[in-house]
Short mmCIF file of N, CA and C in Angstrom, two decimals:
data_model
loop_
_atom_site.label_atom_id
_atom_site.label_comp_id
_atom_site.label_asym_id
_atom_site.label_seq_id
_atom_site.Cartn_x
_atom_site.Cartn_y
_atom_site.Cartn_z
N MET F 26 42.39 2.22 -3.13
CA MET F 26 41.92 3.73 -4.03
C MET F 26 43.24 4.68 -4.01
N ASP F 27 43.58 4.81 -2.72
CA ASP F 27 44.43 5.62 -2.21
C ASP F 27 45.50 5.90 -4.18
N LEU F 28 46.24 4.86 -4.43
CA LEU F 28 46.99 5.64 -5.18
C LEU F 28 46.11 5.91 -6.37
N LEU F 29 45.04 5.89 -7.06
CA LEU F 29 44.46 6.10 -8.17
C LEU F 29 44.64 7.86 -8.42
N PRO F 30 44.50 8.96 -7.02
CA PRO F 30 44.64 10.33 -7.38
C PRO F 30 46.01 11.08 -7.40
N ALA F 31 46.69 9.61 -6.67
CA ALA F 31 47.87 9.91 -7.38
C ALA F 31 48.20 10.33 -9.14
N ASN F 32 47.36 9.06 -9.83
CA ASN F 32 48.02 9.37 -11.55
C ASN F 32 47.23 10.16 -11.65
N PRO F 33 48.38 10.69 -13.32
CA PRO F 33 47.76 12.13 -13.89
C PRO F 33 47.35 12.28 -14.62
N ILE F 34 45.11 11.88 -13.62
CA ILE F 34 43.61 11.82 -13.80
C ILE F 34 43.32 13.93 -13.00
N SER F 35 42.28 13.74 -13.52
CA SER F 35 42.14 14.78 -12.27
C SER F 35 40.84 14.02 -11.84
N ARG F 36 40.77 14.10 -10.89
CA ARG F 36 39.65 12.98 -9.86
C ARG F 36 38.39 13.17 -10.35
N THR F 37 38.16 14.13 -10.34
CA THR F 37 36.13 14.87 -11.04
C THR F 37 36.46 13.28 -12.17
N ARG F 38 37.53 13.75 -13.41
CA ARG F 38 37.95 12.94 -14.28
C ARG F 38 37.20 11.13 -13.93
N LEU F 39 38.17 10.35 -13.05
CA LEU F 39 38.20 9.56 -12.46
C LEU F 39 36.66 9.07 -11.62
N LEU F 40 36.23 10.56 -10.70
CA LEU F 40 35.23 9.92 -10.66
C LEU F 40 33.67 9.61 -11.27
N LEU F 41 33.78 10.43 -12.71
CA LEU F 41 33.22 10.10 -13.48
C LEU F 41 33.11 9.07 -14.40
N ASP F 42 34.98 8.33 -14.32
CA ASP F 42 34.44 7.20 -14.70
C ASP F 42 34.27 6.43 -14.19
N LYS F 43 34.38 6.09 -13.00
CA LYS F 43 33.84 5.40 -12.12
C LYS F 43 31.72 4.84 -11.99
N ALA F 44 31.16 6.50 -12.13
CA ALA F 44 30.26 6.86 -12.17
C ALA F 44 29.75 5.83 -13.64
N ALA F 45 30.46 6.20 -14.99
CA ALA F 45 29.91 5.29 -15.69
C ALA F 45 29.49 4.11 -16.38
N ALA F 46 31.34 3.14 -15.21
CA ALA F 46 31.49 2.21 -15.10
C ALA F 46 29.59 2.13 -14.75
N VAL F 47 30.20 2.83 -13.42
CA VAL F 47 29.11 1.61 -12.74
C VAL F 47 27.70 2.10 -13.81
N LEU F 48 27.28 2.68 -14.15
CA LEU F 48 25.87 2.84 -15.24
C LEU F 48 26.19 1.68 -16.14
N VAL F 49 26.90 1.63 -16.72
CA VAL F 49 27.54 0.15 -17.50
C VAL F 49 26.92 -1.11 -16.69
N SER F 50 27.75 -1.35 -15.93
CA SER F 50 27.62 -2.36 -14.91
C SER F 50 25.39 -2.59 -15.22
N VAL F 51 25.16 -1.36 -14.64
CA VAL F 51 23.43 -1.25 -14.43
C VAL F 51 22.91 -1.88 -16.02
N ALA F 52 22.65 -1.37 -16.72
CA ALA F 52 22.59 -1.57 -18.04
C ALA F 52 22.83 -3.03 -18.85
N VAL F 53 23.72 -3.61 -18.09
CA VAL F 53 23.68 -4.86 -18.50
C VAL F 53 23.66 -5.90 -18.02
N VAL F 54 23.06 -5.65 -16.62
CA VAL F 54 22.11 -6.41 -15.95
C VAL F 54 20.86 -5.98 -15.68
N ALA F 55 20.71 -5.28 -16.69
CA ALA F 55 19.32 -4.65 -17.34
C ALA F 55 19.20 -5.64 -18.05
N VAL F 56 20.37 -5.84 -19.27
CA VAL F 56 19.51 -6.50 -19.78
C VAL F 56 20.07 -7.61 -20.34
N GLY F 57 20.30 -8.47 -18.98
CA GLY F 57 20.21 -9.72 -18.92
C GLY F 57 19.12 -10.39 -18.02
N PHE F 58 18.69 -9.25 -17.13
CA PHE F 58 16.86 -9.19 -16.27
C PHE F 58 16.22 -9.59 -17.33
N GLY F 59 15.95 -8.53 -18.21
CA GLY F 59 15.19 -8.49 -18.88
C GLY F 59 15.11 -9.34 -20.31
N ALA F 60 15.96 -9.90 -20.74
CA ALA F 60 16.26 -11.21 -21.43
C ALA F 60 15.12 -12.36 -20.85
N VAL F 61 15.62 -12.80 -19.57
CA VAL F 61 15.37 -13.90 -19.08
C VAL F 61 14.11 -13.92 -18.93
N LEU F 62 13.90 -12.66 -18.56
CA LEU F 62 11.56 -11.71 -18.26
C LEU F 62 12.14 -12.70 -19.37
N VAL F 63 11.50 -12.54 -21.04
CA VAL F 63 11.10 -12.23 -22.25
C VAL F 63 11.02 -13.37 -22.35
N VAL F 64 12.24 -14.37 -22.23
CA VAL F 64 12.24 -15.90 -22.62
C VAL F 64 11.01 -16.39 -21.50
N GLY F 65 11.97 -16.12 -20.63
CA GLY F 65 10.76 -16.87 -19.19
C GLY F 65 9.49 -16.61 -19.53
N SER F 66 8.99 -15.74 -19.58
CA SER F 66 8.04 -15.51 -19.54
C SER F 66 7.45 -15.98 -21.40
N GLY F 67 7.58 -16.28 -22.06
CA GLY F 67 7.04 -17.17 -23.40
C GLY F 67 7.35 -18.06 -23.10
N LEU F 68 7.83 -18.80 -22.64
CA LEU F 68 8.26 -20.77 -22.50
C LEU F 68 7.27 -20.59 -21.02
N ALA F 69 7.36 -19.99 -20.05
CA ALA F 69 6.03 -20.13 -18.78
C ALA F 69 4.47 -19.63 -19.94
N GLY F 70 4.28 -19.19 -21.12
CA GLY F 70 3.00 -18.71 -21.35
C GLY F 70 2.33 -17.95 -19.90
N LEU F 71 3.12 -17.21 -19.58
CA LEU F 71 1.80 -15.74 -18.74
C LEU F 71 1.33 -14.36 -19.76
N GLY F 72 2.59 -14.24 -20.67
CA GLY F 72 1.04 -13.33 -22.15
C GLY F 72 1.53 -12.59 -22.03
N VAL F 73 2.66 -11.77 -20.61
CA VAL F 73 3.09 -10.27 -20.96
C VAL F 73 4.09 -9.64 -21.67
N PRO F 74 3.15 -9.10 -22.68
CA PRO F 74 3.60 -8.60 -24.12
C PRO F 74 5.19 -8.25 -23.85
N TRP F 75 5.87 -8.00 -24.67
CA TRP F 75 7.26 -7.48 -23.87
C TRP F 75 7.88 -6.23 -23.80
N PRO F 76 7.26 -5.78 -24.73
CA PRO F 76 7.56 -4.19 -24.80
C PRO F 76 6.82 -3.89 -22.98
N ASP F 77 5.89 -4.33 -22.48
CA ASP F 77 6.05 -3.98 -20.76
C ASP F 77 6.68 -4.29 -20.29
N MET F 78 7.65 -6.06 -20.70
CA MET F 78 8.71 -6.44 -19.78
C MET F 78 9.30 -4.83 -19.68
N VAL F 79 9.97 -4.67 -20.87
CA VAL F 79 11.39 -3.87 -20.79
C VAL F 79 11.28 -2.92 -20.18
N ALA F 80 10.01 -2.57 -20.01
CA ALA F 80 9.24 -0.72 -19.58
C ALA F 80 9.77 -0.75 -17.79
N ALA F 81 9.84 -1.91 -17.26
CA ALA F 81 9.10 -2.80 -15.88
C ALA F 81 10.34 -2.64 -15.41
N VAL F 82 11.25 -2.77 -16.65
CA VAL F 82 13.25 -3.45 -15.80
C VAL F 82 13.86 -1.69 -16.35
N ALA F 83 13.46 -1.11 -17.95
CA ALA F 83 14.38 -0.12 -17.02
C ALA F 83 13.99 1.04 -16.21
N ALA F 84 12.17 1.00 -15.77
CA ALA F 84 11.98 1.56 -13.95
C ALA F 84 12.74 1.17 -12.90
N SER F 85 12.76 -0.03 -13.22
CA SER F 85 13.70 -0.53 -11.98
C SER F 85 15.50 -0.71 -12.06
N VAL F 86 15.72 0.13 -13.34
CA VAL F 86 16.99 0.43 -13.58
C VAL F 86 17.29 2.48 -13.40
N VAL F 87 16.15 2.74 -13.09
CA VAL F 87 16.07 4.30 -12.95
C VAL F 87 15.53 4.21 -11.55
N VAL F 88 14.54 3.49 -11.10
CA VAL F 88 14.94 3.76 -9.93
C VAL F 88 16.50 3.46 -8.42
N ALA F 89 17.32 2.64 -9.70
CA ALA F 89 19.13 3.13 -8.92
C ALA F 89 19.19 3.43 -8.82
N LEU F 90 19.69 4.74 -10.07
CA LEU F 90 20.30 6.03 -9.74
C LEU F 90 20.68 6.30 -8.80
N PRO F 91 19.88 6.82 -8.05
CA PRO F 91 19.29 8.17 -7.71
C PRO F 91 20.36 7.06 -5.74
N PHE F 92 20.55 5.55 -5.76
CA PHE F 92 20.94 5.16 -5.00
C PHE F 92 22.38 5.17 -5.36
N GLY F 93 22.98 4.52 -6.37
CA GLY F 93 23.41 4.45 -6.80
C GLY F 93 24.91 5.30 -6.44
N ALA F 94 24.05 6.25 -7.09
CA ALA F 94 24.88 7.88 -7.03
C ALA F 94 25.24 8.84 -5.46
N LEU F 95 23.94 8.30 -4.65
CA LEU F 95 23.98 8.88 -3.22
C LEU F 95 25.39 7.64 -2.45
N ALA F 96 25.57 6.20 -2.79
CA ALA F 96 26.51 5.60 -2.25
C ALA F 96 27.91 6.59 -3.22
N LEU F 97 27.62 6.45 -4.25
CA LEU F 97 29.50 6.96 -4.56
C LEU F 97 29.69 8.58 -4.58
N LEU F 98 28.27 9.29 -4.08
CA LEU F 98 28.70 10.68 -2.99
C LEU F 98 29.32 10.53 -1.51
N ILE F 99 28.67 9.83 -0.41
CA ILE F 99 29.03 9.22 0.46
C ILE F 99 30.39 8.51 0.87
N GLY F 100 30.71 8.03 -0.14
CA GLY F 100 32.11 6.86 -0.25
C GLY F 100 33.15 8.47 -0.87
N ALA F 101 32.50 9.21 -1.74
CA ALA F 101 34.12 10.67 -2.18
C ALA F 101 33.72 11.64 -1.36
N ALA F 102 33.03 11.55 -0.16
CA ALA F 102 32.78 12.74 1.04
C ALA F 102 34.19 11.62 1.92
N THR F 103 33.26 10.29 2.65
CA THR F 103 34.14 10.07 3.82
C THR F 103 35.41 9.15 3.01
N GLY F 104 35.42 8.29 2.77
CA GLY F 104 36.22 7.36 2.38
C GLY F 104 35.89 6.07 2.55
N ARG F 105 34.34 5.30 3.11
CA ARG F 105 34.30 5.02 3.54
C ARG F 105 33.45 3.79 3.19
N PRO F 106 33.54 2.89 2.20
CA PRO F 106 33.25 1.53 1.96
C PRO F 106 31.32 1.69 2.43
N GLY F 107 31.88 0.61 3.57
CA GLY F 107 30.45 0.70 4.13
C GLY F 107 29.73 1.46 5.08
N LEU F 108 29.91 2.65 4.23
CA LEU F 108 29.04 3.55 5.02
C LEU F 108 28.10 3.88 3.45
N ALA F 109 28.97 4.07 2.68
CA ALA F 109 29.09 4.10 1.38
C ALA F 109 27.50 2.95 1.06
N VAL F 110 27.84 1.11 1.16
CA VAL F 110 27.15 0.88 0.95
C VAL F 110 25.10 0.51 1.44
N ALA F 111 25.56 0.84 3.09
CA ALA F 111 24.77 0.66 4.05
C ALA F 111 23.76 2.00 4.53
N VAL F 112 24.17 3.16 3.27
CA VAL F 112 23.13 4.82 3.42
C VAL F 112 22.58 4.04 2.84
N PRO F 113 22.54 3.93 1.37
CA PRO F 113 21.92 3.42 0.60
C PRO F 113 20.73 2.79 0.64
N VAL F 114 20.86 1.93 1.03
CA VAL F 114 20.79 0.18 0.80
C VAL F 114 19.94 0.92 2.19
N GLY F 115 19.51 1.05 3.41
CA GLY F 115 19.33 1.79 4.26
C GLY F 115 17.50 2.37 3.55
N LEU F 116 18.20 3.45 2.89
CA LEU F 116 16.88 4.64 2.39
C LEU F 116 16.09 4.02 1.63
N ALA F 117 16.53 2.57 0.79
CA ALA F 117 16.51 2.17 -0.10
C ALA F 117 15.52 1.30 -0.16
N LEU F 118 15.38 0.95 1.32
CA LEU F 118 14.23 -0.06 1.90
C LEU F 118 13.77 1.10 2.07
N LEU F 119 13.76 2.03 2.90
CA LEU F 119 12.93 2.98 3.77
C LEU F 119 11.60 3.66 2.39
N SER F 120 12.08 3.96 1.33
CA SER F 120 12.29 4.68 0.72
C SER F 120 10.86 3.93 -0.03
N TYR F 121 11.18 2.28 -0.12
CA TYR F 121 10.35 1.73 -0.97
C TYR F 121 8.83 0.87 -0.11
N LEU F 122 9.25 1.28 1.27
CA LEU F 122 8.68 1.28 2.48
C LEU F 122 7.36 2.38 2.60
N LEU F 123 8.23 3.42 1.83
CA LEU F 123 6.68 4.71 2.45
C LEU F 123 5.97 3.78 0.52
N ASP F 124 6.80 3.91 0.13
CA ASP F 124 5.63 4.15 -0.94
C ASP F 124 4.47 2.99 -1.23
N ALA F 125 4.75 1.66 -0.42
CA ALA F 125 3.83 0.47 -0.57
C ALA F 125 2.65 1.35 0.31
N VAL F 126 3.45 1.72 1.54
CA VAL F 126 2.33 1.66 2.76
C VAL F 126 1.65 3.26 2.67
N SER F 127 2.14 3.91 1.86
CA SER F 127 1.26 4.50 1.08
C SER F 127 0.16 4.90 0.49
N ALA F 128 0.15 3.76 0.16
CA ALA F 128 -0.90 3.90 -0.26
C ALA F 128 -2.27 2.78 0.12
N LEU F 129 -1.87 2.81 1.52
CA LEU F 129 -3.46 1.78 2.07
C LEU F 129 -2.83 3.54 3.32
N SER F 130 -2.34 3.99 3.72
CA SER F 130 -2.14 5.36 4.67
C SER F 130 -2.34 6.52 4.41
N GLU F 131 -3.50 7.33 4.00
CA GLU F 131 -3.38 9.30 4.53
C GLU F 131 -2.92 9.83 4.88
N ALA F 132 -1.95 9.69 6.01
CA ALA F 132 -1.26 9.89 6.85
C ALA F 132 -0.04 10.26 5.80
N LEU F 133 0.58 8.81 5.12
CA LEU F 133 1.71 8.97 4.71
C LEU F 133 1.63 9.01 3.49
N ARG F 134 0.15 9.62 2.48
CA ARG F 134 -0.04 9.91 1.34
C ARG F 134 1.08 11.10 0.75
N PRO F 135 1.14 12.37 1.74
CA PRO F 135 1.86 13.91 1.15
C PRO F 135 2.92 13.34 0.86
N TRP F 136 4.27 11.92 1.76
CA TRP F 136 5.77 11.77 2.10
C TRP F 136 5.89 10.67 0.75
N ARG F 137 4.95 10.31 0.14
CA ARG F 137 5.34 9.44 -1.02
C ARG F 137 6.47 10.11 -1.96
N VAL F 138 6.13 10.96 -2.39
CA VAL F 138 6.23 12.07 -3.29
C VAL F 138 8.36 12.15 -2.67
N LEU F 139 8.64 11.05 -1.66
CA LEU F 139 9.64 11.69 -1.54
C LEU F 139 10.58 10.31 -1.49
N SER F 140 9.89 8.92 -2.77
CA SER F 140 10.29 7.75 -2.99
C SER F 140 10.63 7.79 -4.06
N PRO F 141 11.64 7.73 -4.94
CA PRO F 141 11.98 7.41 -6.19
C PRO F 141 10.95 5.83 -6.68
N PHE F 142 10.91 5.09 -5.42
CA PHE F 142 9.53 3.95 -5.84
C PHE F 142 8.66 4.70 -7.19
N HIS F 143 8.29 5.26 -5.92
CA HIS F 143 6.90 6.21 -6.38
C HIS F 143 6.52 7.12 -7.50
N HIS F 144 8.16 7.87 -7.71
CA HIS F 144 8.46 8.81 -9.54
C HIS F 144 8.92 7.77 -10.49
N ALA F 145 9.63 6.22 -9.80
CA ALA F 145 9.83 5.62 -11.35
C ALA F 145 8.24 4.42 -10.71
N ALA F 146 7.08 4.48 -10.85
CA ALA F 146 5.94 3.76 -11.08
C ALA F 146 6.17 3.38 -11.90
N VAL F 147 5.68 1.75 -12.15
CA VAL F 147 6.00 0.89 -13.29
C VAL F 147 4.86 1.13 -13.66
N ALA F 148 3.91 1.46 -13.59
CA ALA F 148 2.38 1.13 -13.35
C ALA F 148 2.48 3.13 -14.97
N ASP F 149 3.32 3.86 -14.26
CA ASP F 149 3.10 4.85 -15.32
C ASP F 149 4.46 4.52 -16.54
N ALA F 150 5.08 3.33 -15.94
CA ALA F 150 5.75 2.96 -17.75
C ALA F 150 5.38 2.33 -18.32
N LEU F 151 4.34 0.88 -18.05
CA LEU F 151 4.18 -0.08 -19.12
C LEU F 151 2.38 1.50 -19.96
N ASN F 152 1.84 1.97 -19.09
CA ASN F 152 1.49 2.70 -19.94
C ASN F 152 2.00 4.01 -20.63
N GLY F 153 3.35 4.27 -20.78
CA GLY F 153 3.81 4.69 -21.36
C GLY F 153 4.41 6.36 -21.56
N HIS F 154 4.02 6.98 -19.84
CA HIS F 154 4.10 7.41 -19.90
C HIS F 154 5.12 7.96 -18.54
N PRO F 155 6.59 7.75 -17.92
CA PRO F 155 7.04 7.99 -16.95
C PRO F 155 7.69 8.72 -17.13
N ASN F 156 7.39 8.90 -15.58
CA ASN F 156 7.96 10.14 -15.05
C ASN F 156 9.57 9.73 -14.43
N TRP F 157 10.29 10.42 -15.18
CA TRP F 157 11.84 9.93 -15.11
C TRP F 157 12.95 11.68 -15.36
N LEU F 158 12.60 11.73 -15.46
CA LEU F 158 13.37 13.23 -15.11
C LEU F 158 13.84 13.82 -13.63
N GLY F 159 13.36 13.56 -13.48
CA GLY F 159 13.06 14.28 -11.61
C GLY F 159 14.30 13.06 -10.90
N ILE F 160 13.44 11.91 -11.26
CA ILE F 160 15.13 10.91 -10.47
C ILE F 160 15.92 11.45 -11.38
N ALA F 161 16.22 11.55 -13.05
CA ALA F 161 17.17 10.92 -13.12
C ALA F 161 18.36 12.68 -12.60
N GLY F 162 17.17 13.62 -12.49
CA GLY F 162 17.75 14.67 -12.82
C GLY F 162 18.68 14.99 -10.96
N LEU F 163 17.85 13.87 -9.61
CA LEU F 163 18.78 13.74 -8.66
C LEU F 163 19.73 13.20 -8.38
N ALA F 164 20.09 12.19 -9.86
CA ALA F 164 20.70 11.03 -9.78
C ALA F 164 21.86 11.67 -9.98
N ALA F 165 22.14 13.25 -11.06
CA ALA F 165 23.10 13.53 -11.71
C ALA F 165 23.17 15.04 -10.77
N ALA F 166 22.45 15.03 -9.80
CA ALA F 166 23.23 16.57 -8.61
C ALA F 166 24.02 15.67 -7.59
N LEU F 167 23.71 14.27 -7.14
CA LEU F 167 24.23 13.57 -6.37
C LEU F 167 25.38 13.35 -7.21
N VAL F 168 26.28 12.89 -7.77
CA VAL F 168 26.71 12.95 -8.96
C VAL F 168 28.11 13.94 -9.16
N THR F 169 26.22 15.29 -9.31
CA THR F 169 27.86 16.71 -9.11
C THR F 169 28.78 16.77 -7.94
N GLY F 170 27.39 16.63 -7.02
CA GLY F 170 28.39 17.03 -5.34
C GLY F 170 29.30 15.75 -5.14
N ALA F 171 29.04 14.36 -5.42
CA ALA F 171 30.48 13.41 -5.47
C ALA F 171 31.21 14.15 -5.79
N ALA F 172 31.69 14.83 -7.48
CA ALA F 172 32.38 14.82 -7.85
C ALA F 172 33.22 16.07 -6.86
N LEU F 173 32.34 17.55 -6.71
CA LEU F 173 32.71 18.71 -5.61
C LEU F 173 33.38 17.58 -4.48
N ALA F 174 32.84 17.02 -3.68
CA ALA F 174 33.44 15.93 -2.64
C ALA F 174 34.43 15.72 -2.72
N PHE F 175 35.17 14.43 -3.78
CA PHE F 175 36.18 14.21 -4.18
C PHE F 175 37.06 14.86 -4.51
N GLU F 176 37.12 16.35 -4.94
CA GLU F 176 37.94 17.16 -5.05
C GLU F 176 38.67 17.51 -4.36
N ARG F 177 37.44 17.58 -3.11
CA ARG F 177 38.24 18.63 -1.59
C ARG F 177 38.16 17.44 -0.64
N ARG F 178 38.14 16.13 -0.80
CA ARG F 178 38.70 15.26 -0.13
C ARG F 178 40.62 15.01 0.15
N ASP F 179 40.50 15.13 1.46
CA ASP F 179 41.84 14.94 2.02
C ASP F 179 42.25 13.17 2.12
N ILE F 180 43.05 12.56 1.13
CA ILE F 180 43.06 11.02 0.97
C ILE F 180 44.23 10.83 2.75
N ARG F 181 43.33 9.72 3.25
CA ARG F 181 44.40 9.29 5.07
C ARG F 181 45.04 8.55 4.45
N VAL F 182 46.81 8.35 4.63
CA VAL F 182 47.05 6.33 5.24
C VAL F 182 46.87 6.48 6.49
#
């Protein structure tokens, strides 16, 4: 990575290209996963309509966006790949648990709005009323923060 910023391309452009590459990679995996689900459901006779499966896969992609953007931000700010993976994975686990347990606990219910899993609710996607604008905005803000952090970070050898 230390040699990439030496090329005649702005750091912001480099970071945005990497963010786009991650987004395309997630989309390719989601399309493959969706195809396997649709074909597998048909072969197994599950009777789940394919538009519902596509909506569920889209919800999983949307919920992944802020965690990927957070990894990009941490990596751009610190240059530490291990930290850039560990923190978003830990937060994803905690936010999933918060969303799951908040359905059972009145004390945690008000806090579930902090979880992207709550906002990317598959049930809402299946009903045709997904609330993904906030998640997309959060991901965009994190990518913007990553671009700003990467512009200011010194490369150490």
